Short mmCIF file of C-alpha atoms in Angstrom, two decimals:
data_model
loop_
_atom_site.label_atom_id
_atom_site.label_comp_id
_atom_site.label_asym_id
_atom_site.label_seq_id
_atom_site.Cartn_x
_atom_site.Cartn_y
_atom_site.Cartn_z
CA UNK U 1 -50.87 35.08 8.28
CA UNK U 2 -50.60 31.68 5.70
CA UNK U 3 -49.80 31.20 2.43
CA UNK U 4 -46.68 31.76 0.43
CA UNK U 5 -45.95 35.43 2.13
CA UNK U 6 -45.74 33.93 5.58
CA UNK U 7 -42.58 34.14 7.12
CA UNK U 8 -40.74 30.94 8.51
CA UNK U 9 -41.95 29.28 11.77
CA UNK U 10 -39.61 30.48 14.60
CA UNK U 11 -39.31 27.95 16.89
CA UNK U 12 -38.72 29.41 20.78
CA UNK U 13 -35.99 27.31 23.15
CA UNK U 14 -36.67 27.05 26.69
CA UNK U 15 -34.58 29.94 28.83
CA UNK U 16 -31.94 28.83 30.18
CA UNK U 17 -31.90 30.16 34.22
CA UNK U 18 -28.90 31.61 35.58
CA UNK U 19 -28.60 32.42 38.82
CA UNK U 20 -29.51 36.55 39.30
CA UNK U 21 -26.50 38.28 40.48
CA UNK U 22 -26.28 42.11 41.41
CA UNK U 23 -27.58 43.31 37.99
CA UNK U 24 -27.67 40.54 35.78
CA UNK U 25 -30.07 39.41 33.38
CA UNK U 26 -31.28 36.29 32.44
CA UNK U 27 -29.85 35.79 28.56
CA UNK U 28 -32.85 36.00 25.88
CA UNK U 29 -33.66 32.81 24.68
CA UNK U 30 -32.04 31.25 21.23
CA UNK U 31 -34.33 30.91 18.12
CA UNK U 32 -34.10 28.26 15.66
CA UNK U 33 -36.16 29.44 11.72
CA UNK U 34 -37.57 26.31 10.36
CA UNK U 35 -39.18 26.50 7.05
CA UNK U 36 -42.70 24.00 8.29
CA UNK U 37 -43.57 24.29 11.91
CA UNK U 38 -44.61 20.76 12.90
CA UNK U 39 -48.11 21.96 14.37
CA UNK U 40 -48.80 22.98 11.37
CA UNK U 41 -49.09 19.69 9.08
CA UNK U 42 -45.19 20.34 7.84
CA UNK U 43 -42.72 17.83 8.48
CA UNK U 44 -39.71 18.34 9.95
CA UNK U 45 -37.71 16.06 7.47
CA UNK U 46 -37.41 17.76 4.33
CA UNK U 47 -38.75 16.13 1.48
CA UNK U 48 -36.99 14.29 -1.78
CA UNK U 49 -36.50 17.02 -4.02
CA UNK U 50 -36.61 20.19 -2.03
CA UNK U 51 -33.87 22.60 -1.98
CA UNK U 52 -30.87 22.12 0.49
CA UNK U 53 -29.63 25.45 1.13
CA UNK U 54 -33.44 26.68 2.39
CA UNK U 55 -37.40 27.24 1.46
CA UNK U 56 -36.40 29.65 -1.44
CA UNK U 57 -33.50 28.81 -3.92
CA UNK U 58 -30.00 27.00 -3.43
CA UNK U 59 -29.66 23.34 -5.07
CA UNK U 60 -32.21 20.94 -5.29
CA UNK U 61 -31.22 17.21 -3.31
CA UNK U 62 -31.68 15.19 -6.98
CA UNK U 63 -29.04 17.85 -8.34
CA UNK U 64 -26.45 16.83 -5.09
CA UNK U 65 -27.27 13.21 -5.97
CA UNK U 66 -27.00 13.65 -9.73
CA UNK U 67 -22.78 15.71 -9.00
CA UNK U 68 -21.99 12.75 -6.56
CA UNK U 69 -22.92 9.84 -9.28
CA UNK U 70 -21.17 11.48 -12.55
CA UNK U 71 -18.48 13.25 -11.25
CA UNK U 72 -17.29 11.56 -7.61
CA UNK U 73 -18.43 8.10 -8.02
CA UNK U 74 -16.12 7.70 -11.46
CA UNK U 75 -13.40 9.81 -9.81
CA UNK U 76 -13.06 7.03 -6.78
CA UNK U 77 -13.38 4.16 -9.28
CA UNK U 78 -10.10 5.80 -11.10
CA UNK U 79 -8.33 5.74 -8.03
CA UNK U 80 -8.76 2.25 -7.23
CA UNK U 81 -7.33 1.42 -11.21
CA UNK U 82 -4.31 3.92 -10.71
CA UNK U 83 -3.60 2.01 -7.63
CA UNK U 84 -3.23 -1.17 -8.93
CA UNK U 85 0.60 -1.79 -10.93
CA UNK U 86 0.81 -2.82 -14.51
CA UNK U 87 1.83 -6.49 -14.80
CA UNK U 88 0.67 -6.96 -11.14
CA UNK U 89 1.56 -10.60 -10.76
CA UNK U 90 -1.80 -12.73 -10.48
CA UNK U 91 -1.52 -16.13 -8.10
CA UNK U 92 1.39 -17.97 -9.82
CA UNK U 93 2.97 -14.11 -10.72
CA UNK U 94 3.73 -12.63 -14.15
CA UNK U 95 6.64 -14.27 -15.92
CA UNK U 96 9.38 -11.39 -15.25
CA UNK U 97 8.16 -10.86 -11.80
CA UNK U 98 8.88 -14.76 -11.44
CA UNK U 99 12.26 -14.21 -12.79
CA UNK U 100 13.35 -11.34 -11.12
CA UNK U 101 12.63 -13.83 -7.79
CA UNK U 102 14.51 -16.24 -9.01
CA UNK U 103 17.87 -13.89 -9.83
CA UNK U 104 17.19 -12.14 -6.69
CA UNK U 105 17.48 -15.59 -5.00
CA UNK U 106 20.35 -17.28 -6.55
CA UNK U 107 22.24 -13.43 -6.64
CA UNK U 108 21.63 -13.86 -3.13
CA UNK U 109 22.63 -17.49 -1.99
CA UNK U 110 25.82 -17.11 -4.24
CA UNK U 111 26.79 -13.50 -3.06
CA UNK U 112 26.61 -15.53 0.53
CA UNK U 113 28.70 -18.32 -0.65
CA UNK U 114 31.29 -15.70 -1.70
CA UNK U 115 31.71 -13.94 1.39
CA UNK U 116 31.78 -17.37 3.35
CA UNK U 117 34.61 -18.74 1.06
CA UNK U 118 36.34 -15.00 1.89
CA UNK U 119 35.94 -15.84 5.60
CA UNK U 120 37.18 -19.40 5.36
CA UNK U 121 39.95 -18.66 3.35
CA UNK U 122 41.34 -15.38 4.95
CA UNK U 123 41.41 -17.71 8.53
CA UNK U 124 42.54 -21.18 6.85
CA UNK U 125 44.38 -20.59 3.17
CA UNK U 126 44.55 -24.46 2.61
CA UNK U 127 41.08 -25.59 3.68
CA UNK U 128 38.98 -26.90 0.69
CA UNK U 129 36.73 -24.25 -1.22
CA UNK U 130 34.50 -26.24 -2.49
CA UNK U 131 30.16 -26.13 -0.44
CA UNK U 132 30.72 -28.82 1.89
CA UNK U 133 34.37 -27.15 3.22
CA UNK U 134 32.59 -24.38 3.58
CA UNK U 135 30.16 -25.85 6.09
CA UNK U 136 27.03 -24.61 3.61
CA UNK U 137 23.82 -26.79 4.85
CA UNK U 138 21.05 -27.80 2.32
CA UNK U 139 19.02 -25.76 4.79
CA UNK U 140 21.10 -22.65 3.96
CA UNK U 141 21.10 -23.66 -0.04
CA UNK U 142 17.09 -24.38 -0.44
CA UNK U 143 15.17 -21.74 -1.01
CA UNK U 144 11.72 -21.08 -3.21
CA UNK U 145 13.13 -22.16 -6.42
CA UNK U 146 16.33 -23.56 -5.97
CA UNK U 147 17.90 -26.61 -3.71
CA UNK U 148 21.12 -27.20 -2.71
CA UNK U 149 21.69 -29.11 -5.81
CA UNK U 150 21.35 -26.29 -8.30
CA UNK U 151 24.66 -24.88 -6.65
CA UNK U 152 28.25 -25.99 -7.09
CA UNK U 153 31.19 -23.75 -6.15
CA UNK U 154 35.67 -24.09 -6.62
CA UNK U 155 38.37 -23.05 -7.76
CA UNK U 156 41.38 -20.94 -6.76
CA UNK U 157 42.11 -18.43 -4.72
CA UNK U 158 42.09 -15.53 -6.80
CA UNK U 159 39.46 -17.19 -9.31
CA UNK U 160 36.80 -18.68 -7.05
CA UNK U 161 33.37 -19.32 -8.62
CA UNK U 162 30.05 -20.49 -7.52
CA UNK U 163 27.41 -21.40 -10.01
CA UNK U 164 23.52 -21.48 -9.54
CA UNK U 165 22.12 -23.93 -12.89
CA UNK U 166 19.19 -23.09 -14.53
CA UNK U 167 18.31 -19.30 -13.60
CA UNK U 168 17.26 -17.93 -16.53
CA UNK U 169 15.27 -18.58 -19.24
CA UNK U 170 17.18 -16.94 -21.98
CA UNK U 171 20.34 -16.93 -23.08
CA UNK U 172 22.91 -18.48 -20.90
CA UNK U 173 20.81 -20.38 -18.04
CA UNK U 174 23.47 -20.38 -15.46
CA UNK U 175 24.28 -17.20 -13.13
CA UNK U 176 27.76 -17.55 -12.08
CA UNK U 177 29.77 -15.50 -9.36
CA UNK U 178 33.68 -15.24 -9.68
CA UNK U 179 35.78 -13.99 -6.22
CA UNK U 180 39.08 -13.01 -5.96
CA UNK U 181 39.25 -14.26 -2.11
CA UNK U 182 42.60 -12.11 -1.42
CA UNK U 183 41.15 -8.60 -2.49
CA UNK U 184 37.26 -9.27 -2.31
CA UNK U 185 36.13 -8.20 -5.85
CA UNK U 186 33.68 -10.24 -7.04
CA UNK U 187 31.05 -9.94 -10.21
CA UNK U 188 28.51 -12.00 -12.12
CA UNK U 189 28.46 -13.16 -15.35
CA UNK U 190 25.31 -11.26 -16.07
#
């Protein structure tokens, strides 16, 4: 039988041989349907443009290709742009990102300075309270955008302040912390 009517080539597996117990059988070969039978001219690779779900019907390989370019391809590239922040800071850094660093370090050098002149004072109540009687290194004052010469610090007990010059851009430059080294409150100036 040929042509179009012929059913699809059934390709035989070799038996697999058991060993023959007291009324066994050996188990019936497995078959594999393959739309062209390689001894006949087919190919066993299906073409470009043939159907993927068999001989007759299901979707044609261009229409696979054609869903994965205009609906999958655009959905990845969208998830790659949600990914990224707005105002993601480029090699220098956007401006605000740049100035929340600096606040975050001076909030964080003076906030240190404060609890060191709570420490020194709670053990000595007439030592100095200015940087250097505190023992504060320029090592422990430099960081990324300040030195140890942007900070200055004094005062009295229950009105200590440290100041860091030059923080901000706008409005007042300075970021100041005032202590009260007997009960520990403390707050900046902005």
């Amino acid at each position: 039988m040929s042509g179009p009517d012929r059913p699809p080539h059934i390709i035989k597996q070799p038996q697999l041989r058991l060993p023959q117990g007291r009324g066994a059988r050996p188990a019936a070969a497995p078959t594999v349907a393959h739309p062209a039978a390689p001894d006949e001219g087919g190919s066993a690779a299906m073409p470009f443009g043939s159907s993927v779900a068999g001989a007759k019907g299901g979707i044609p390989s261009w229409a696979i290709a054609l869903i994965a370019t205009v609906i999958i391809v655009p959905l990845i590239v969208v998830g790659i742009f949600a990914s990224v922040p707005d105002g993601a800071p480029g090699p220098r850094g956007s401006d605000a990102t740049v100035q929340e660093a600096r606040s975050a370090e001076a909030r964080a050098t003076l906030g240190a300075l404060g609890d060191r002149a709570r420490v020194v004072y709670q053990r000595s109540p007439h030592t100095g309270l200015d940087i250097k009687s505190l023992g504060a290194t320029r090592e422990e004052l430099t960081g990324r955008f300040f030195d140890a010469s942007a900070y200055t610090c004094g005062g009295t007990p229950d009105n200590w302040r440290a100041r860091c010059r030059n923080v901000f851009e706008t409005g007042d430059p300075d970021l100041e912390i005032t202590v009260n080294l007997i009960t520990g409150k403390s707050s900046f100036n902005r």
